[in-house]
Coordinates of C-alpha atoms in Angstrom, one line a residue:
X1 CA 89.1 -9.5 -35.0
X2 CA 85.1 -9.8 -35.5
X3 CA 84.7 -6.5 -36.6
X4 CA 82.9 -6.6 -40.5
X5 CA 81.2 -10.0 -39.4
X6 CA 77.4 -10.1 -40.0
X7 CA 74.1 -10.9 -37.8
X8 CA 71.9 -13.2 -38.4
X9 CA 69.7 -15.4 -35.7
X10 CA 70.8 -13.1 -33.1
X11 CA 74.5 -14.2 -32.8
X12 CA 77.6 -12.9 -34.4
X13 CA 79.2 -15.3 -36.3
X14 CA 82.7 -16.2 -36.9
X15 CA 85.3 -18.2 -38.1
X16 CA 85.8 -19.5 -34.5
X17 CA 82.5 -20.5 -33.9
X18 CA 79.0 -19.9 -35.9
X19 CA 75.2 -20.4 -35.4
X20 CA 72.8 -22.0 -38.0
X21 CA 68.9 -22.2 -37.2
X22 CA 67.6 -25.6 -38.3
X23 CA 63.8 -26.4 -39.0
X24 CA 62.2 -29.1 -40.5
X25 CA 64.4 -30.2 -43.7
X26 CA 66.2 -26.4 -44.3
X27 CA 68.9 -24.8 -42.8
X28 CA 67.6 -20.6 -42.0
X29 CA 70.1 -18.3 -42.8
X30 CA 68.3 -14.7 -42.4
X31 CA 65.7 -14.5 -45.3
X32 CA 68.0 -17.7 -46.8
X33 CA 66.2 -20.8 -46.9
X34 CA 69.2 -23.7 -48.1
X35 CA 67.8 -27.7 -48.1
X36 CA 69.4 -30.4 -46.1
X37 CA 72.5 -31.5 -48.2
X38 CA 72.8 -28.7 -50.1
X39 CA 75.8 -27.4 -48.7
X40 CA 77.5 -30.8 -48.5
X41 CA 76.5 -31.0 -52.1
X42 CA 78.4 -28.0 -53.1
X43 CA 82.0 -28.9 -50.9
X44 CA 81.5 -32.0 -53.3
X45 CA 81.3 -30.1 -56.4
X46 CA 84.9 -28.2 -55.3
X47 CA 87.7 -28.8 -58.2
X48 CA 91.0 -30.7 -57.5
X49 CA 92.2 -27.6 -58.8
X50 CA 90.4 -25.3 -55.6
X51 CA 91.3 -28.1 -53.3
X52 CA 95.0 -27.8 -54.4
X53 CA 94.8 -24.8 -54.0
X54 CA 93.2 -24.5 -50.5
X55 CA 96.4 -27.0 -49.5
X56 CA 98.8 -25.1 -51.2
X57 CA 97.9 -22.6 -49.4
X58 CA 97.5 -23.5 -46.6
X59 CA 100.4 -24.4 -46.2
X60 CA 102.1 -21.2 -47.1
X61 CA 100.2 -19.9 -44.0
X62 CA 101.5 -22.2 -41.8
X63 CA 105.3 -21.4 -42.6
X64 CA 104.0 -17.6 -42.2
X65 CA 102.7 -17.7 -38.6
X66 CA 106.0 -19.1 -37.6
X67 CA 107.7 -16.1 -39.1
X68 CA 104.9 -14.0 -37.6
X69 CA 105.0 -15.7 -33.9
X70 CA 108.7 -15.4 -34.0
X71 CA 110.5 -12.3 -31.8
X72 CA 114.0 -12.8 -33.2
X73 CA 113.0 -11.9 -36.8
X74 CA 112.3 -8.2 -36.9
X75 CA 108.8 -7.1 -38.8
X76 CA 108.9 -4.5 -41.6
X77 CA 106.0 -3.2 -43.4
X78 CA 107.4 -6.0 -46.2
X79 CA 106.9 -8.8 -44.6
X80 CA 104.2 -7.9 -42.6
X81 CA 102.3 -7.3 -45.7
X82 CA 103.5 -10.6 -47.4
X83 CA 102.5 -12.7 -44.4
X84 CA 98.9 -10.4 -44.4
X85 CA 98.7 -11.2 -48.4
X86 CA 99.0 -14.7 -47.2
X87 CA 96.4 -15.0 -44.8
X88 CA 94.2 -13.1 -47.4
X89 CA 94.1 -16.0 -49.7
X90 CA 93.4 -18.7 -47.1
X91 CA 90.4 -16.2 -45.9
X92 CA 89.3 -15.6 -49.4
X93 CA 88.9 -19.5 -49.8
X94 CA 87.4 -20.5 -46.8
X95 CA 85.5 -17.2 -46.6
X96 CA 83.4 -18.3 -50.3
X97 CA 82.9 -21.8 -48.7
X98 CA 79.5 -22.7 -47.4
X99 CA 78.4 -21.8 -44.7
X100 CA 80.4 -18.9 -44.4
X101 CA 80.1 -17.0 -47.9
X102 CA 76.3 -16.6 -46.1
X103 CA 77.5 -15.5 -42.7
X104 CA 80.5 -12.9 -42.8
X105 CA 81.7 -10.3 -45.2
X106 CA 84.1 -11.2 -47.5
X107 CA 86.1 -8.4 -46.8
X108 CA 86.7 -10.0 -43.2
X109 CA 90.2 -9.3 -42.0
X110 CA 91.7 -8.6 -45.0
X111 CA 93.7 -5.6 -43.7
X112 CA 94.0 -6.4 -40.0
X113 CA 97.8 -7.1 -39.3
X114 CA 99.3 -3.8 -41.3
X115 CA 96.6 -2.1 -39.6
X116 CA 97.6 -2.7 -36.1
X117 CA 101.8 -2.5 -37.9
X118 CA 100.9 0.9 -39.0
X119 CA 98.8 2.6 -36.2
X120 CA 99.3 0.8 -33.2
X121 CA 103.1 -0.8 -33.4
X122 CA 102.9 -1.5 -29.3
X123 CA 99.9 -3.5 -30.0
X124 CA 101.1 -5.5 -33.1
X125 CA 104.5 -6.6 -30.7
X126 CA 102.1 -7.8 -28.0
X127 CA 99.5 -9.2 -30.9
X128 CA 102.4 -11.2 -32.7
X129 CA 103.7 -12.6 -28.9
X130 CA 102.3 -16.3 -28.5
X131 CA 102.0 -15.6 -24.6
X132 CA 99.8 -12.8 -24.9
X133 CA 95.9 -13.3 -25.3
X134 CA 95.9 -11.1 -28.1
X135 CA 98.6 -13.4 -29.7
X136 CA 96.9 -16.3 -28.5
X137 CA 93.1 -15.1 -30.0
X138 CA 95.2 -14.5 -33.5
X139 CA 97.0 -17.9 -33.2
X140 CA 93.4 -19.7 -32.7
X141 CA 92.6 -18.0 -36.2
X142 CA 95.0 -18.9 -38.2
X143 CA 94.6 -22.8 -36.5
X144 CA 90.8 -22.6 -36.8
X145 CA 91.3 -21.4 -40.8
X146 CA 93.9 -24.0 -41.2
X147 CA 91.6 -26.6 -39.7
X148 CA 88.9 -26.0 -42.0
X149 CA 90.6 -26.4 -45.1
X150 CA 92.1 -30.1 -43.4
X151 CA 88.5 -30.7 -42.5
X152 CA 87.0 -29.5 -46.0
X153 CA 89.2 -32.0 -47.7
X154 CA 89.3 -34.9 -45.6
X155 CA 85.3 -34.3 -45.9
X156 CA 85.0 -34.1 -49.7
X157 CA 87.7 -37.7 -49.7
X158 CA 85.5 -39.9 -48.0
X159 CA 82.1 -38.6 -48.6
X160 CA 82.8 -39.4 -52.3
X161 CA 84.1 -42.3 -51.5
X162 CA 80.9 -43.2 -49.7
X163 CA 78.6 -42.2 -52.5
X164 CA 80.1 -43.3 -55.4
X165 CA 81.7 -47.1 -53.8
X166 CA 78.2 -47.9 -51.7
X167 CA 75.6 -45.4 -52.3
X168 CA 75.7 -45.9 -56.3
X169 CA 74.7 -49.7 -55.3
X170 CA 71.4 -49.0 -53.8
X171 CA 68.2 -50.2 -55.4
X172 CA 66.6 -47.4 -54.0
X173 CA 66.9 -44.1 -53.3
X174 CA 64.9 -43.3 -49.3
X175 CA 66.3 -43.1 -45.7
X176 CA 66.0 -46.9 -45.0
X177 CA 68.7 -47.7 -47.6
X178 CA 71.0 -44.3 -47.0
X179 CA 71.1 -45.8 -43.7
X180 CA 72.5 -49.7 -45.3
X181 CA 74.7 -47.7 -47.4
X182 CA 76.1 -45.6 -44.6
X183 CA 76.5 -49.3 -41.8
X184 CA 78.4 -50.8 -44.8
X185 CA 81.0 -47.8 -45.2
X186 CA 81.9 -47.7 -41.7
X187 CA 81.9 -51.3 -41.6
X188 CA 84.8 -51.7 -43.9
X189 CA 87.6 -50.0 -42.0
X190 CA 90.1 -51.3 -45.0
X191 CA 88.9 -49.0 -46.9
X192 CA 88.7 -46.2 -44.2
X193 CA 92.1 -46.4 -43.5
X194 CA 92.6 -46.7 -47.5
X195 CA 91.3 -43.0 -47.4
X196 CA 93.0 -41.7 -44.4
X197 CA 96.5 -42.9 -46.2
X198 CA 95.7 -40.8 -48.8
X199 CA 95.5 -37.2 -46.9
X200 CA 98.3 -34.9 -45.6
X201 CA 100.0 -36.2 -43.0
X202 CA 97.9 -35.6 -39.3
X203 CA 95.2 -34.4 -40.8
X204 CA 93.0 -32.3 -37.9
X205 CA 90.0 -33.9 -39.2
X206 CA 89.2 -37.7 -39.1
X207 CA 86.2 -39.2 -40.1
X208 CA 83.9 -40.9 -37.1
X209 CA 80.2 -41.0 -36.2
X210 CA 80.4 -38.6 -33.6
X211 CA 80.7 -34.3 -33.9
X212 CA 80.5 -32.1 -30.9
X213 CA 77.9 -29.3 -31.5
X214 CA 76.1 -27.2 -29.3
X215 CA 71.9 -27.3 -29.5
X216 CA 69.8 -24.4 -28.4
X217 CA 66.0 -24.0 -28.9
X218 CA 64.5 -21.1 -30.3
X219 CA 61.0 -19.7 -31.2
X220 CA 61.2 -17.6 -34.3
X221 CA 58.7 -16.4 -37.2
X222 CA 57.7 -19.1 -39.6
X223 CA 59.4 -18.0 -42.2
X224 CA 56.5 -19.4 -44.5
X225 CA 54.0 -17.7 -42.7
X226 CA 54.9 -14.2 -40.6
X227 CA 51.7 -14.5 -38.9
X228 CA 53.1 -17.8 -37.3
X229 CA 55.6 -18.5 -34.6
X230 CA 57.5 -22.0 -34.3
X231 CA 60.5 -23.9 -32.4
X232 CA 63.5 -24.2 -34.3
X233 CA 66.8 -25.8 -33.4
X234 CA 69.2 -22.9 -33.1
X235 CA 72.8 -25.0 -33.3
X236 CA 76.3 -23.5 -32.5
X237 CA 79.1 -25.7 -34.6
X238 CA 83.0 -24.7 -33.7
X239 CA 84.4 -26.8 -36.4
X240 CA 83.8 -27.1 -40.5
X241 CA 84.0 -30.8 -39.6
X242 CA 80.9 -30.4 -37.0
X243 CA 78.7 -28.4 -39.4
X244 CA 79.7 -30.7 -42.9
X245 CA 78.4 -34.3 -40.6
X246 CA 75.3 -32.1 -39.6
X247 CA 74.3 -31.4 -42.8
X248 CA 75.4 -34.4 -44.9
X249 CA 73.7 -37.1 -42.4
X250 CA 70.4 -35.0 -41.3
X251 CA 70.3 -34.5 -44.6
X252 CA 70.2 -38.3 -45.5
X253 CA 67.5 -38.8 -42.5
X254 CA 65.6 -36.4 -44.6
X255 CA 65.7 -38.3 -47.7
X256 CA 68.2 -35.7 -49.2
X257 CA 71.0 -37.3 -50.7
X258 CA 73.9 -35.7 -52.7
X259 CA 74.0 -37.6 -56.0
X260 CA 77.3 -37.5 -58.9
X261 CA 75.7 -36.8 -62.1
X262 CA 76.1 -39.9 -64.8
X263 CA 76.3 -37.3 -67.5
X264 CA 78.2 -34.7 -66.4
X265 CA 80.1 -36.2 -63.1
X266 CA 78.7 -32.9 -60.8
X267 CA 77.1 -33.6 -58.1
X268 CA 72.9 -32.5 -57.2
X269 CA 71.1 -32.5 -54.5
X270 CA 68.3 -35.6 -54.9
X271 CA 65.3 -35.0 -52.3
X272 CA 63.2 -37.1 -50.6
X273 CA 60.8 -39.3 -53.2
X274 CA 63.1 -38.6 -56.3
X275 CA 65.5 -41.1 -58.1
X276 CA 66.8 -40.5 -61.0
X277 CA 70.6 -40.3 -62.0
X278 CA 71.0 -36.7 -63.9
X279 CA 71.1 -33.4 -63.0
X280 CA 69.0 -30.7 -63.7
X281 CA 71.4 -28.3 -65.6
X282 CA 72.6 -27.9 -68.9
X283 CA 74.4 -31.0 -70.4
X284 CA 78.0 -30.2 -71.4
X285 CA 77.9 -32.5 -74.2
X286 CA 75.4 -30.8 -76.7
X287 CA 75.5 -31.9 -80.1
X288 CA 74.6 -28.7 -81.3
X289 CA 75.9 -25.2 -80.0
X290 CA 73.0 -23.1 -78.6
X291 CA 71.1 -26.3 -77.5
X292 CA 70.2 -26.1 -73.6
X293 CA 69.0 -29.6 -73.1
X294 CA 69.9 -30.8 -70.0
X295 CA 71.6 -33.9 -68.7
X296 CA 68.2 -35.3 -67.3
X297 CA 66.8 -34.4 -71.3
X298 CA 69.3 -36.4 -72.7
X299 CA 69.8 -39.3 -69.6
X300 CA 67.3 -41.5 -70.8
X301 CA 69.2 -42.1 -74.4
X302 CA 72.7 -42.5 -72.6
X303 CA 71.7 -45.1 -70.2
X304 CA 70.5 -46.9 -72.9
X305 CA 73.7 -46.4 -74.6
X306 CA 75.3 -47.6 -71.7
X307 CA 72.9 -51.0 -71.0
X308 CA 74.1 -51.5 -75.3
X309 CA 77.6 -51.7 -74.6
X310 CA 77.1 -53.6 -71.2
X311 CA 80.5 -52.7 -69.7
X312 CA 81.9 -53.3 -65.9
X313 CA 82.8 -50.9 -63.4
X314 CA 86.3 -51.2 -64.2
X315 CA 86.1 -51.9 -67.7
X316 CA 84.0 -47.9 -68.1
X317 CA 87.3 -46.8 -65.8
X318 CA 89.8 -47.9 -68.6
X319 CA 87.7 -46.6 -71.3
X320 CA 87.7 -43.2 -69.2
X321 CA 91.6 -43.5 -69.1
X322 CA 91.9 -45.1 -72.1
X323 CA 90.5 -41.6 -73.9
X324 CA 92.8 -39.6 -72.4
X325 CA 95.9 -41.3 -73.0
X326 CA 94.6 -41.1 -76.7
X327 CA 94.0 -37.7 -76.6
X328 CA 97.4 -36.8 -75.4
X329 CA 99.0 -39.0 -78.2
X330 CA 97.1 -37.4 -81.1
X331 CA 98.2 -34.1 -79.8
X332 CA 101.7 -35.6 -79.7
X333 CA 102.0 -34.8 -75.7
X334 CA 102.7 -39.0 -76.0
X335 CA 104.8 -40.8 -77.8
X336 CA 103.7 -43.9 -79.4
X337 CA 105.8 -46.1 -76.7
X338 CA 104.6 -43.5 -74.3
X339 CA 101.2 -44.4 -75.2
X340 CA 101.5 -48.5 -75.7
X341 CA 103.6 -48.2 -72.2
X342 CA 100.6 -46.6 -70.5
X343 CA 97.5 -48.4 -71.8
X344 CA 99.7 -51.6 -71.3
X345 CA 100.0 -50.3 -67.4
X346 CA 96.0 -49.7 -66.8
X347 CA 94.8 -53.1 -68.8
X348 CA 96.7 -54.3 -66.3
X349 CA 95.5 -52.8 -62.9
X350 CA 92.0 -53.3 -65.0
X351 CA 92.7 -56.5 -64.3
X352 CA 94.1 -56.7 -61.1
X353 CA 91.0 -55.0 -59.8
X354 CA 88.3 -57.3 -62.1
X355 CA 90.6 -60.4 -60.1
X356 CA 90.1 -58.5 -56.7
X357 CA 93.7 -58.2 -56.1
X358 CA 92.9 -54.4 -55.8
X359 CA 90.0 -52.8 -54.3
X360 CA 87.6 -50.3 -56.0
X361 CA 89.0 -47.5 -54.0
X362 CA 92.5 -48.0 -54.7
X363 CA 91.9 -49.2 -58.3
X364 CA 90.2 -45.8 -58.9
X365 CA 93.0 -43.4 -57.5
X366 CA 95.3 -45.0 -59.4
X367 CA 93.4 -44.5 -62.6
X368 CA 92.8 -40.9 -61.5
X369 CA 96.8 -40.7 -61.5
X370 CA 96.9 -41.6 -65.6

């Protein structure tokens, strides 16, 4: 079931288990050279829409391997190919995640089960038996694929709750402050349990300090520098979960933070002895079509916009709702009591929150809701 996987730092790697070699503030990934952060900055930038579809499914897999795993319910080439189209789109989602869209083919398994249905049928009965270690190798994919999209989730959730309730409050932007930002989230285990409401039910994944990984040590070519040899950390990670807290909080003791744009809400990577609060790529709001100016081009005239209006926390997360619900109404998708009924409903959890009778976190998902 590793056949199609590629090399790369002398392992093979897999969904099961995968090896990363880690020097100085980069993560080394053949002739791939990705900064600290980077990776967690890109499971931030994932849509609702790709999470809800990585849940959806997901789940759809889950119900699958319990018609797959089960001997009274005799396999055709039907439903062996339904339950195989299945499992193709959970692999095609985790499969373009980091890490893995640099470590194994896309084409990974995509054909496996009618394979083995169509030339092997004694192996596919002994494959699709639970007490078989063939069943029970096939049964640890499907739970280690299902585990990464409840880990990749769970992940995004509180990271971005993280960053945007306590990291957005630092006066500046260097490890010494990550680090008060990071003590005052997992101080406040209201709010951490706040989060974990909010996920599927027994999620696989729950946020702590602690990730089991395995560490080797490795000399290798500078990859700078051929001529050169170094030590590099050579680290094997059997979870999503494991790899995503590697990254994100390495990254932070390298000075490299993921940042939430204030122009265009997508998230960059900020390194070590920058601070600045826009991106680098092209703004989405351009007065002009053709214009390329990007958000950090135009960041200095909206924050001064912003200082102008001089407008609270909550108060900017009502105006964000607030612009919505109009939109809706002037496209007649709201009624006019739809529309009084709705901006009456988030003036008043505006208000709730301003009298801290509801937190930031909760105030904010049930803005997100509108």
């Amino acid at each position: 079931m590793i056949e199609g996987t590629k090399r790369t730092n002398e392992k093979i790697n897999t969904i099961q288990e995968f090896t990363l070699m880690f020097w100085q503030n980069q993560i080394l990934i053949d002739k791939i050279k990705i900064p600290l952060g980077q990776c967690t900055t890109d499971i931030l930038n994932l849509s609702d829409d790709y999470l809800t579809q990585m849940n959806n499914s997901r789940n759809e897999l889950a119900l699958a391997t319990q018609t797959l795993f089960n001997p009274n319910i005799n396999k055709d080439l039907a439903n062996v190919t339904e339950i195989q189209n299945k499992l193709n789109k959970v692999l095609d989602l985790v499969l373009a995640l980091p890490p893995f869209h640099y470590l194994i083919g896309k084409d990974f398994g995509h054909s496996m089960l009618i394979d083995i249905f169509n030339v092997q049928p004694n192996e596919f009965l002994i494959l699709t038996n639970r007490e078989s270690h063939q069943g029970q190798v096939l049964n640890y994919l499907i739970f280690k694929l299902i585990s990464i999209i409840d880990e990749t989730i769970a992940f995004k959730q509180y990271i971005s709750a993280m960053l945007e309730l306590y990291f957005e409050k630092l006066k500046k932007r260097n490890e010494e402050h990550y680090a008060v930002g990071v003590y005052s989230f997992f101080a406040n285990t209201k709010l951490l349990n706040e989060i974990r409401i909010t996920l599927p039910p027994l999620p696989s994944f729950d946020f702590t300090q602690a990730r089991e990984v395995g560490i080797e040590y490795a000399p290798m070519h500078n990859p700078d520098n051929k001529k050169q040899y170094l030590i590099a950390e050579r680290i094997v990670f059997k979870s999503m979960g494991g790899f995503l807290h590697l990254d994100f909080f390495r990254g932070l003791m390298k000075g490299h933070c993921p940042r939430q744009c204030h122009n265009c809400g997508k998230y960059f990577l900020l390194l070590s002895g920058h601070n600045t609060c826009y991106c680098a790529n092209v703004a989405p709001n351009q007065k002009k079509e053709g214009d390329t100016k990007t958000c950090r081009d135009i960041g200095a005239h909206i924050k001064e916009t912003q200082k102008k209006e001089k407008r609270t926390p909550a108060q900017q997360e009502y105006d964000k709702v607030y612009n919505r619900l109009k939109t809706r109404k002037n496209r007649g998708k709201l009624s006019v009591d739809e529309w009084n009924k709705q901006v009456a409903q988030a003036i008043s959890y505006m208000e709730q929150n301003m009298r801290g009778e509801l937190s930031d976190f909760e105030f904010k998902e049930i803005m997100k809701k509108f």
